[in-house]
Amino acid sequence: MTRPLRVLYYNTFLPMNSSEGMVSRQFLAAARRLPDWELTTVPPYRETAVSANGAAPRRRKYAPAVLRRVARSFLSPISPYPIGPYLHARRMRERLTAVLHQNEPFDLAFFHLAQGDLAVLAETHARIHAPLVLRVPAPLAYEADYVLHRYMSRQDRQREQFLYAEAAAILVISTGMKQILAESGVTPEKIFVYPNGVDTAAFDPEAARRAEMRRELGLDGRKVVGYVGSFWPGNDVNTLLQAWRQVEAVEPTAVLLLVGDGVKLVEARRQSEQLRLQNCRWLGRIPHTAVPDVMAAMDVAVGPYGREALTFVSPLKVMEYAAMARPVVAADGGQIREIVQDGVTGHLYEPENAVQLTAKILTLLADPPTAVAMGRRARVLMQDWYSWDKVAADVMKLCRNVAAGKAEPPAALPGQVATVV
């Protein structure tokens, strides 16, 4: 009998209250259900660390918000000030040293790329002498330059390229990201597309409280369009609000639910006031366990992304909409084109085109039977191709191949073979 593959899994997103943290925890939970590998995590992590609402426990906040922001600017692992990166790297080195001393040699290193960890990842790879599989949630230098517009040092850029060169296999979440890496000089043959998954058991329309949630939110008898996600530069809420002004002109009783928070939230609310929008409901951040019920209250769900973000983003919320059998209107491009089959499971619109977005929303609001049928087909697609159990099993197979000295490409991408009729 073949023994389980011993894997060092380094992912500092695991304890974080962020979308990437949530994705990382859902992947790890599915991966740990598989018997063919043993994952030792750094930092150490157990599922019991997750709170009842699906997020990592939050520490009590005693300092004023301004002081917390100042502290984060200095102590962040990606701060331009040296103290933050230094302290983070020292802490991670200590944890890695403890793990390596307590365990037998690993068959494989599976690293989750993050800008604050580049130095530690490069050092660890040289230290453990095991084949490297690199999970890349975003091409870091590209994201820093073109999406987030934030500082990234020359050393970190060099370390990112070093890890790409050293990896036996690089896992990316979209074909657009694969193209970006290939154009930057990474060998295309070792880049494999494994999209994020979705928890189809948690996001189950049959178990959701649609009627109760609509009643609680005062939405009975009204058409509801919704957006759930972060308010960050990559999500084009600006275009959604411009489109909503035109939707209100045609459907004056329709309601737009906006769920989430982020650095662009204040700007979005200010824009809503400037446009004199009447029917926007700002729910803020809600517990992850409440998200399926809120999505179920929607008649149409929207996935707005800017052009640059579309090139590499894996749109988790679009997948969750689909898992909840919501018809989706989403920006056309990147992985969204593989998830949303235009006219079948939803509608696509040209990115940053408010006129097209308006027309697509109004089309679905005017034809509820078609919208419901699209949503049902979207649910089937998620169950067949994008469950976390399937993603974890596919990743494990590739890792076994890498440990054996070979890396074989995955099966055809879901969007290329799974046409739902």
CSV table of C-alpha atoms in Angstrom, one decimal:
chain,number,residue,atom,x,y,z
A,1,MET,CA,0.0,0.0,0.0
A,2,THR,CA,1.3,3.4,-1.0
A,3,ARG,CA,2.0,5.6,2.1
A,4,PRO,CA,0.5,9.1,2.3
A,5,LEU,CA,2.4,11.9,0.7
A,6,ARG,CA,4.1,14.1,3.4
A,7,VAL,CA,3.5,17.7,2.5
A,8,LEU,CA,4.7,20.9,4.1
A,9,TYR,CA,1.9,23.4,3.5
A,10,TYR,CA,2.9,27.0,4.1
A,11,ASN,CA,0.0,29.5,3.9
A,12,THR,CA,-0.2,32.6,6.1
A,13,PHE,CA,-3.6,33.4,4.9
A,14,LEU,CA,-5.2,30.6,6.9
A,15,PRO,CA,-6.0,32.6,10.1
A,16,MET,CA,-6.9,35.8,8.2
A,17,ASN,CA,-10.4,37.3,8.0
A,18,SER,CA,-10.2,37.9,4.3
A,19,SER,CA,-11.6,36.3,1.1
A,20,GLU,CA,-8.2,34.6,0.5
A,21,GLY,CA,-8.3,33.4,4.1
A,22,MET,CA,-11.7,31.9,3.6
A,23,VAL,CA,-10.7,30.3,0.4
A,24,SER,CA,-7.6,28.8,2.0
A,25,ARG,CA,-9.5,27.3,4.9
A,26,GLN,CA,-12.1,25.8,2.6
A,27,PHE,CA,-9.4,24.2,0.4
A,28,LEU,CA,-7.6,22.9,3.5
A,29,ALA,CA,-10.7,21.4,5.0
A,30,ALA,CA,-11.4,19.5,1.7
A,31,ALA,CA,-7.7,18.5,1.3
A,32,ARG,CA,-7.6,17.0,4.8
A,33,ARG,CA,-10.5,14.8,4.0
A,34,LEU,CA,-8.3,13.0,1.4
A,35,PRO,CA,-6.4,9.9,2.8
A,36,ASP,CA,-3.5,10.0,0.3
A,37,TRP,CA,-1.6,12.9,1.8
A,38,GLU,CA,-0.7,14.4,5.2
A,39,LEU,CA,-0.5,18.2,5.3
A,40,THR,CA,1.6,19.9,8.0
A,41,THR,CA,0.6,23.5,8.0
A,42,VAL,CA,2.7,26.6,8.8
A,43,PRO,CA,1.5,28.5,10.7
A,44,PRO,CA,-0.1,25.6,12.6
A,45,TYR,CA,-3.8,25.5,12.0
A,46,ARG,CA,-6.8,23.4,13.1
A,47,GLU,CA,-10.4,23.8,11.8
A,48,THR,CA,-11.5,24.4,15.4
A,49,ALA,CA,-9.9,27.8,15.1
A,50,VAL,CA,-12.7,28.9,12.9
A,51,SER,CA,-15.6,30.6,14.6
A,52,ALA,CA,-19.2,29.8,14.2
A,53,ASN,CA,-19.7,32.3,11.4
A,54,GLY,CA,-17.0,30.8,9.2
A,55,ALA,CA,-14.3,33.4,10.0
A,56,ALA,CA,-11.2,33.2,12.0
A,57,PRO,CA,-11.6,34.4,15.6
A,58,ARG,CA,-11.1,38.2,15.9
A,59,ARG,CA,-9.0,39.6,18.7
A,60,ARG,CA,-10.5,42.3,20.9
A,61,LYS,CA,-9.6,45.8,19.8
A,62,TYR,CA,-8.6,48.1,22.6
A,63,ALA,CA,-6.7,50.8,20.7
A,64,PRO,CA,-8.5,53.6,18.7
A,65,ALA,CA,-9.0,52.9,15.0
A,66,VAL,CA,-6.5,55.6,14.0
A,67,LEU,CA,-3.7,54.0,16.1
A,68,ARG,CA,-4.6,50.6,14.7
A,69,ARG,CA,-4.2,51.9,11.2
A,70,VAL,CA,-0.8,53.5,12.0
A,71,ALA,CA,0.4,50.3,13.7
A,72,ARG,CA,-0.7,48.2,10.7
A,73,SER,CA,1.2,50.6,8.3
A,74,PHE,CA,4.4,49.8,10.2
A,75,LEU,CA,3.9,46.2,11.2
A,76,SER,CA,2.4,44.8,8.0
A,77,PRO,CA,4.5,42.1,6.4
A,78,ILE,CA,4.5,44.3,3.2
A,79,SER,CA,5.1,47.6,4.9
A,80,PRO,CA,7.7,49.8,3.2
A,81,TYR,CA,9.1,50.4,6.7
A,82,PRO,CA,11.5,47.6,7.6
A,83,ILE,CA,10.2,46.7,11.1
A,84,GLY,CA,7.0,45.0,9.9
A,85,PRO,CA,8.6,42.6,7.3
A,86,TYR,CA,11.5,41.9,9.7
A,87,LEU,CA,9.2,40.9,12.6
A,88,HIS,CA,6.9,38.8,10.4
A,89,ALA,CA,9.8,37.0,8.8
A,90,ARG,CA,11.4,36.2,12.2
A,91,ARG,CA,8.1,34.8,13.5
A,92,MET,CA,7.7,32.6,10.4
A,93,ARG,CA,11.2,31.4,10.5
A,94,GLU,CA,10.7,30.3,14.1
A,95,ARG,CA,7.6,28.4,13.3
A,96,LEU,CA,9.2,26.7,10.3
A,97,THR,CA,12.2,25.7,12.3
A,98,ALA,CA,10.0,24.1,15.0
A,99,VAL,CA,8.0,22.2,12.3
A,100,LEU,CA,11.1,20.9,10.5
A,101,HIS,CA,12.6,19.7,13.7
A,102,GLN,CA,9.5,17.9,14.8
A,103,ASN,CA,8.8,16.1,11.5
A,104,GLU,CA,10.4,13.6,9.2
A,105,PRO,CA,11.6,14.9,5.8
A,106,PHE,CA,8.8,16.1,3.6
A,107,ASP,CA,8.1,14.6,0.1
A,108,LEU,CA,6.8,17.9,-1.2
A,109,ALA,CA,6.6,21.7,-0.3
A,110,PHE,CA,3.3,23.3,-1.2
A,111,PHE,CA,3.6,27.1,-0.7
A,112,HIS,CA,0.8,29.7,-1.0
A,113,LEU,CA,2.4,32.8,-2.5
A,114,ALA,CA,2.1,36.0,-0.5
A,115,GLN,CA,4.2,39.2,-0.9
A,116,GLY,CA,5.0,39.3,2.8
A,117,ASP,CA,6.4,35.8,2.8
A,118,LEU,CA,8.6,35.9,-0.3
A,119,ALA,CA,11.9,36.0,1.6
A,120,VAL,CA,10.9,33.1,4.0
A,121,LEU,CA,9.6,31.0,1.1
A,122,ALA,CA,12.8,31.4,-0.9
A,123,GLU,CA,14.9,30.5,2.2
A,124,THR,CA,12.7,27.5,3.1
A,125,HIS,CA,12.8,26.1,-0.4
A,126,ALA,CA,16.6,26.1,-0.4
A,127,ARG,CA,16.5,24.5,3.1
A,128,ILE,CA,14.2,21.5,2.8
A,129,HIS,CA,15.4,20.1,-0.6
A,130,ALA,CA,11.9,18.9,-1.7
A,131,PRO,CA,10.0,19.5,-5.0
A,132,LEU,CA,8.1,22.7,-4.8
A,133,VAL,CA,4.4,23.3,-5.8
A,134,LEU,CA,3.5,27.0,-5.8
A,135,ARG,CA,-0.1,28.2,-5.4
A,136,VAL,CA,-0.4,31.7,-6.8
A,137,PRO,CA,-3.6,33.6,-5.9
A,138,ALA,CA,-2.3,36.6,-7.8
A,139,PRO,CA,0.8,37.6,-9.8
A,140,LEU,CA,2.2,39.8,-7.1
A,141,ALA,CA,4.2,42.4,-9.1
A,142,TYR,CA,1.5,42.8,-11.7
A,143,GLU,CA,-1.2,43.2,-9.0
A,144,ALA,CA,1.0,45.8,-7.1
A,145,ASP,CA,1.6,47.8,-10.2
A,146,TYR,CA,-1.7,47.7,-12.1
A,147,VAL,CA,-4.5,46.9,-9.6
A,148,LEU,CA,-3.6,47.8,-6.0
A,149,HIS,CA,-1.0,50.5,-6.9
A,150,ARG,CA,1.1,49.7,-3.9
A,151,TYR,CA,4.8,49.5,-3.1
A,152,MET,CA,6.8,46.3,-3.9
A,153,SER,CA,10.5,46.3,-3.5
A,154,ARG,CA,13.0,45.2,-6.1
A,155,GLN,CA,14.1,42.4,-3.8
A,156,ASP,CA,10.6,41.1,-3.5
A,157,ARG,CA,10.2,41.2,-7.3
A,158,GLN,CA,13.4,39.2,-7.7
A,159,ARG,CA,12.2,36.7,-5.1
A,160,GLU,CA,8.9,36.2,-6.8
A,161,GLN,CA,10.7,35.4,-10.1
A,162,PHE,CA,13.1,33.1,-8.2
A,163,LEU,CA,10.2,31.0,-6.8
A,164,TYR,CA,8.6,30.8,-10.2
A,165,ALA,CA,11.9,29.5,-11.7
A,166,GLU,CA,12.4,27.0,-8.9
A,167,ALA,CA,8.9,25.6,-8.7
A,168,ALA,CA,8.2,22.2,-10.3
A,169,ALA,CA,4.6,23.2,-10.8
A,170,ILE,CA,2.7,26.5,-10.4
A,171,LEU,CA,-1.0,26.5,-9.7
A,172,VAL,CA,-3.0,29.5,-10.8
A,173,ILE,CA,-6.7,30.3,-10.5
A,174,SER,CA,-7.4,31.5,-14.1
A,175,THR,CA,-6.2,31.2,-17.7
A,176,GLY,CA,-5.7,35.0,-17.6
A,177,MET,CA,-3.2,34.6,-14.8
A,178,LYS,CA,-1.4,31.9,-16.6
A,179,GLN,CA,-1.0,34.2,-19.6
A,180,ILE,CA,0.4,37.0,-17.4
A,181,LEU,CA,3.0,34.7,-15.8
A,182,ALA,CA,4.0,33.3,-19.2
A,183,GLU,CA,4.4,36.8,-20.6
A,184,SER,CA,6.7,37.6,-17.6
A,185,GLY,CA,9.0,34.7,-18.6
A,186,VAL,CA,7.7,31.8,-16.6
A,187,THR,CA,7.8,28.5,-18.4
A,188,PRO,CA,4.2,27.9,-19.6
A,189,GLU,CA,4.4,24.1,-19.5
A,190,LYS,CA,4.6,24.1,-15.7
A,191,ILE,CA,1.7,26.5,-15.1
A,192,PHE,CA,-1.5,24.7,-14.4
A,193,VAL,CA,-5.0,26.2,-14.0
A,194,TYR,CA,-6.9,25.1,-10.9
A,195,PRO,CA,-9.7,27.5,-10.2
A,196,ASN,CA,-11.0,28.2,-6.7
A,197,GLY,CA,-13.9,26.0,-5.6
A,198,VAL,CA,-17.2,26.7,-3.9
A,199,ASP,CA,-18.8,25.0,-0.9
A,200,THR,CA,-21.9,23.6,-2.6
A,201,ALA,CA,-23.2,22.2,0.7
A,202,ALA,CA,-23.0,25.6,2.5
A,203,PHE,CA,-24.3,27.4,-0.5
A,204,ASP,CA,-27.5,25.3,-1.1
A,205,PRO,CA,-30.6,27.1,-2.3
A,206,GLU,CA,-32.9,24.4,-0.9
A,207,ALA,CA,-31.6,25.0,2.6
A,208,ALA,CA,-31.6,28.8,2.4
A,209,ARG,CA,-34.2,31.0,4.2
A,210,ARG,CA,-35.3,33.1,1.1
A,211,ALA,CA,-38.8,34.0,2.2
A,212,GLU,CA,-37.7,34.8,5.8
A,213,MET,CA,-34.8,36.9,4.7
A,214,ARG,CA,-36.9,38.9,2.2
A,215,ARG,CA,-39.4,39.5,5.0
A,216,GLU,CA,-36.7,40.5,7.5
A,217,LEU,CA,-35.2,43.0,5.0
A,218,GLY,CA,-38.6,44.4,4.0
A,219,LEU,CA,-38.3,43.1,0.4
A,220,ASP,CA,-41.6,41.2,0.0
A,221,GLY,CA,-43.1,42.0,-3.4
A,222,ARG,CA,-40.0,43.8,-4.7
A,223,LYS,CA,-37.5,42.9,-7.4
A,224,VAL,CA,-34.0,42.5,-5.8
A,225,VAL,CA,-30.6,42.8,-7.4
A,226,GLY,CA,-27.6,42.1,-5.2
A,227,TYR,CA,-23.8,42.5,-4.9
A,228,VAL,CA,-21.8,40.6,-2.3
A,229,GLY,CA,-18.0,41.2,-2.0
A,230,SER,CA,-15.2,43.4,-1.0
A,231,PHE,CA,-15.1,47.1,-1.9
A,232,TRP,CA,-11.6,47.2,-3.3
A,233,PRO,CA,-10.0,48.6,-6.5
A,234,GLY,CA,-10.6,45.4,-8.5
A,235,ASN,CA,-14.3,45.3,-8.0
A,236,ASP,CA,-16.1,47.9,-10.2
A,237,VAL,CA,-18.9,49.0,-8.0
A,238,ASN,CA,-18.7,52.4,-9.7
A,239,THR,CA,-20.1,51.0,-12.9
A,240,LEU,CA,-22.8,49.1,-11.0
A,241,LEU,CA,-24.0,52.2,-9.3
A,242,GLN,CA,-24.1,54.1,-12.6
A,243,ALA,CA,-26.2,51.3,-14.1
A,244,TRP,CA,-28.5,51.2,-11.1
A,245,ARG,CA,-29.5,54.8,-11.7
A,246,GLN,CA,-30.9,53.7,-15.1
A,247,VAL,CA,-32.5,50.5,-13.5
A,248,GLU,CA,-34.3,52.7,-11.0
A,249,ALA,CA,-35.8,54.8,-13.8
A,250,VAL,CA,-37.4,51.7,-15.3
A,251,GLU,CA,-38.0,49.6,-12.1
A,252,PRO,CA,-38.6,52.3,-9.5
A,253,THR,CA,-39.5,49.8,-6.7
A,254,ALA,CA,-36.5,47.5,-7.4
A,255,VAL,CA,-33.9,47.2,-4.6
A,256,LEU,CA,-30.1,47.0,-4.8
A,257,LEU,CA,-28.5,45.1,-1.9
A,258,LEU,CA,-24.8,45.9,-1.3
A,259,VAL,CA,-23.1,43.5,1.1
A,260,GLY,CA,-19.5,43.8,2.3
A,261,ASP,CA,-16.9,46.4,3.3
A,262,GLY,CA,-13.4,47.5,2.2
A,263,VAL,CA,-11.3,50.5,1.4
A,264,LYS,CA,-13.6,51.7,-1.3
A,265,LEU,CA,-16.9,51.5,0.7
A,266,VAL,CA,-17.0,55.2,1.7
A,267,GLU,CA,-16.3,56.3,-1.8
A,268,ALA,CA,-19.1,54.0,-3.1
A,269,ARG,CA,-21.6,55.4,-0.6
A,270,ARG,CA,-20.6,58.9,-1.5
A,271,GLN,CA,-21.2,58.1,-5.2
A,272,SER,CA,-24.6,56.7,-4.4
A,273,GLU,CA,-25.6,60.0,-2.8
A,274,GLN,CA,-24.2,62.0,-5.7
A,275,LEU,CA,-26.3,59.9,-8.1
A,276,ARG,CA,-29.3,60.4,-5.8
A,277,LEU,CA,-30.1,56.6,-5.8
A,278,GLN,CA,-33.2,55.8,-3.8
A,279,ASN,CA,-33.2,52.1,-3.3
A,280,CYS,CA,-29.7,51.0,-2.3
A,281,ARG,CA,-29.5,48.9,0.9
A,282,TRP,CA,-26.0,48.9,2.5
A,283,LEU,CA,-25.8,45.8,4.7
A,284,GLY,CA,-22.1,46.1,5.4
A,285,ARG,CA,-20.1,43.0,6.4
A,286,ILE,CA,-22.2,40.1,7.5
A,287,PRO,CA,-21.2,36.7,9.0
A,288,HIS,CA,-20.2,34.2,6.3
A,289,THR,CA,-22.9,31.8,7.5
A,290,ALA,CA,-25.5,34.5,6.7
A,291,VAL,CA,-24.3,35.0,3.1
A,292,PRO,CA,-26.3,32.1,1.5
A,293,ASP,CA,-29.6,33.4,3.0
A,294,VAL,CA,-28.9,37.0,1.7
A,295,MET,CA,-28.0,35.7,-1.7
A,296,ALA,CA,-31.2,33.6,-1.7
A,297,ALA,CA,-33.2,36.8,-1.2
A,298,MET,CA,-31.9,38.2,-4.5
A,299,ASP,CA,-33.6,37.7,-7.9
A,300,VAL,CA,-30.4,38.7,-9.8
A,301,ALA,CA,-26.8,38.8,-8.6
A,302,VAL,CA,-24.1,41.0,-10.1
A,303,GLY,CA,-20.3,40.4,-10.4
A,304,PRO,CA,-18.7,43.7,-11.5
A,305,TYR,CA,-14.9,43.6,-12.1
A,306,GLY,CA,-12.6,46.1,-13.6
A,307,ARG,CA,-10.6,45.2,-16.7
A,308,GLU,CA,-7.2,44.7,-14.9
A,309,ALA,CA,-8.7,42.5,-12.2
A,310,LEU,CA,-10.5,40.4,-14.7
A,311,THR,CA,-7.2,39.2,-16.2
A,312,PHE,CA,-6.3,37.2,-13.1
A,313,VAL,CA,-9.1,37.2,-10.5
A,314,SER,CA,-10.9,34.0,-9.6
A,315,PRO,CA,-14.4,35.3,-8.9
A,316,LEU,CA,-15.4,33.4,-5.7
A,317,LYS,CA,-18.6,35.4,-5.2
A,318,VAL,CA,-19.8,34.7,-8.7
A,319,MET,CA,-19.3,31.0,-8.0
A,320,GLU,CA,-21.2,31.4,-4.8
A,321,TYR,CA,-24.1,33.2,-6.6
A,322,ALA,CA,-24.2,30.3,-9.1
A,323,ALA,CA,-24.1,27.7,-6.3
A,324,MET,CA,-27.1,29.4,-4.8
A,325,ALA,CA,-28.9,29.1,-8.2
A,326,ARG,CA,-28.9,32.9,-8.7
A,327,PRO,CA,-28.8,34.1,-12.3
A,328,VAL,CA,-25.6,36.1,-12.6
A,329,VAL,CA,-24.8,39.3,-14.6
A,330,ALA,CA,-21.0,39.6,-14.6
A,331,ALA,CA,-18.2,41.4,-16.4
A,332,ASP,CA,-16.9,39.5,-19.4
A,333,GLY,CA,-13.4,38.2,-19.2
A,334,GLY,CA,-10.9,35.9,-17.5
A,335,GLN,CA,-12.3,33.0,-15.6
A,336,ILE,CA,-15.8,34.5,-15.5
A,337,ARG,CA,-16.2,33.6,-19.1
A,338,GLU,CA,-15.6,29.9,-18.1
A,339,ILE,CA,-18.1,30.1,-15.2
A,340,VAL,CA,-20.9,32.1,-16.7
A,341,GLN,CA,-22.2,30.7,-20.0
A,342,ASP,CA,-23.7,33.8,-21.6
A,343,GLY,CA,-27.5,33.3,-22.1
A,344,VAL,CA,-27.4,29.9,-20.4
A,345,THR,CA,-26.4,30.4,-16.7
A,346,GLY,CA,-26.4,34.2,-16.8
A,347,HIS,CA,-25.4,37.2,-18.8
A,348,LEU,CA,-22.0,38.8,-19.5
A,349,TYR,CA,-21.4,42.5,-20.2
A,350,GLU,CA,-18.4,44.5,-21.4
A,351,PRO,CA,-16.3,45.5,-18.4
A,352,GLU,CA,-17.0,49.1,-17.2
A,353,ASN,CA,-19.9,49.5,-19.6
A,354,ALA,CA,-22.8,50.7,-17.5
A,355,VAL,CA,-25.2,50.8,-20.5
A,356,GLN,CA,-24.7,47.0,-21.2
A,357,LEU,CA,-24.9,46.2,-17.5
A,358,THR,CA,-28.2,48.1,-17.2
A,359,ALA,CA,-29.7,46.2,-20.2
A,360,LYS,CA,-28.7,42.8,-18.8
A,361,ILE,CA,-30.1,43.4,-15.4
A,362,LEU,CA,-33.4,44.7,-16.8
A,363,THR,CA,-33.7,41.7,-19.1
A,364,LEU,CA,-33.6,39.3,-16.2
A,365,LEU,CA,-35.9,41.4,-14.0
A,366,ALA,CA,-38.4,41.4,-16.8
A,367,ASP,CA,-38.4,37.6,-17.3
A,368,PRO,CA,-38.4,35.8,-13.9
A,369,PRO,CA,-39.0,32.2,-15.4
A,370,THR,CA,-35.9,32.6,-17.6
A,371,ALA,CA,-33.9,34.0,-14.7
A,372,VAL,CA,-34.9,31.0,-12.5
A,373,ALA,CA,-34.0,28.5,-15.2
A,374,MET,CA,-30.6,30.1,-15.7
A,375,GLY,CA,-29.9,30.0,-11.9
A,376,ARG,CA,-30.8,26.3,-11.8
A,377,ARG,CA,-28.4,25.5,-14.6
A,378,ALA,CA,-25.7,27.5,-12.9
A,379,ARG,CA,-26.1,25.4,-9.8
A,380,VAL,CA,-25.6,22.2,-11.7
A,381,LEU,CA,-22.4,23.6,-13.2
A,382,MET,CA,-21.0,24.4,-9.8
A,383,GLN,CA,-21.9,21.0,-8.4
A,384,ASP,CA,-20.3,19.1,-11.3
A,385,TRP,CA,-17.1,21.1,-11.8
A,386,TYR,CA,-16.3,23.5,-9.0
A,387,SER,CA,-16.8,21.8,-5.6
A,388,TRP,CA,-13.9,22.1,-3.2
A,389,ASP,CA,-13.7,18.3,-2.9
A,390,LYS,CA,-13.0,18.0,-6.7
A,391,VAL,CA,-10.5,20.9,-6.6
A,392,ALA,CA,-8.6,19.3,-3.7
A,393,ALA,CA,-8.6,15.9,-5.3
A,394,ASP,CA,-7.2,17.3,-8.6
A,395,VAL,CA,-4.5,19.3,-6.8
A,396,MET,CA,-3.5,16.2,-4.7
A,397,LYS,CA,-3.1,14.1,-7.9
A,398,LEU,CA,-0.8,16.8,-9.4
A,399,CYS,CA,1.2,16.9,-6.2
A,400,ARG,CA,1.7,13.2,-6.3
A,401,ASN,CA,3.0,13.4,-9.9
A,402,VAL,CA,5.4,16.2,-8.9
A,403,ALA,CA,6.7,14.2,-6.0
A,404,ALA,CA,7.3,11.3,-8.4
A,405,GLY,CA,9.3,13.5,-10.7
A,406,LYS,CA,6.6,14.4,-13.3
A,407,ALA,CA,3.9,16.9,-13.7
A,408,GLU,CA,1.0,16.2,-15.9
A,409,PRO,CA,-1.6,18.8,-17.0
A,410,PRO,CA,-5.1,18.7,-15.5
A,411,ALA,CA,-8.1,17.7,-17.5
A,412,ALA,CA,-9.7,20.2,-19.8
A,413,LEU,CA,-10.9,23.3,-18.0
A,414,PRO,CA,-14.5,23.2,-16.8
A,415,GLY,CA,-15.6,26.0,-19.0
A,416,GLN,CA,-14.3,24.2,-22.0
A,417,VAL,CA,-16.2,21.0,-21.5
A,418,ALA,CA,-19.1,21.5,-19.2
A,419,THR,CA,-21.8,23.0,-21.4
A,420,VAL,CA,-25.1,22.9,-19.4
A,421,VAL,CA,-28.3,22.4,-21.4
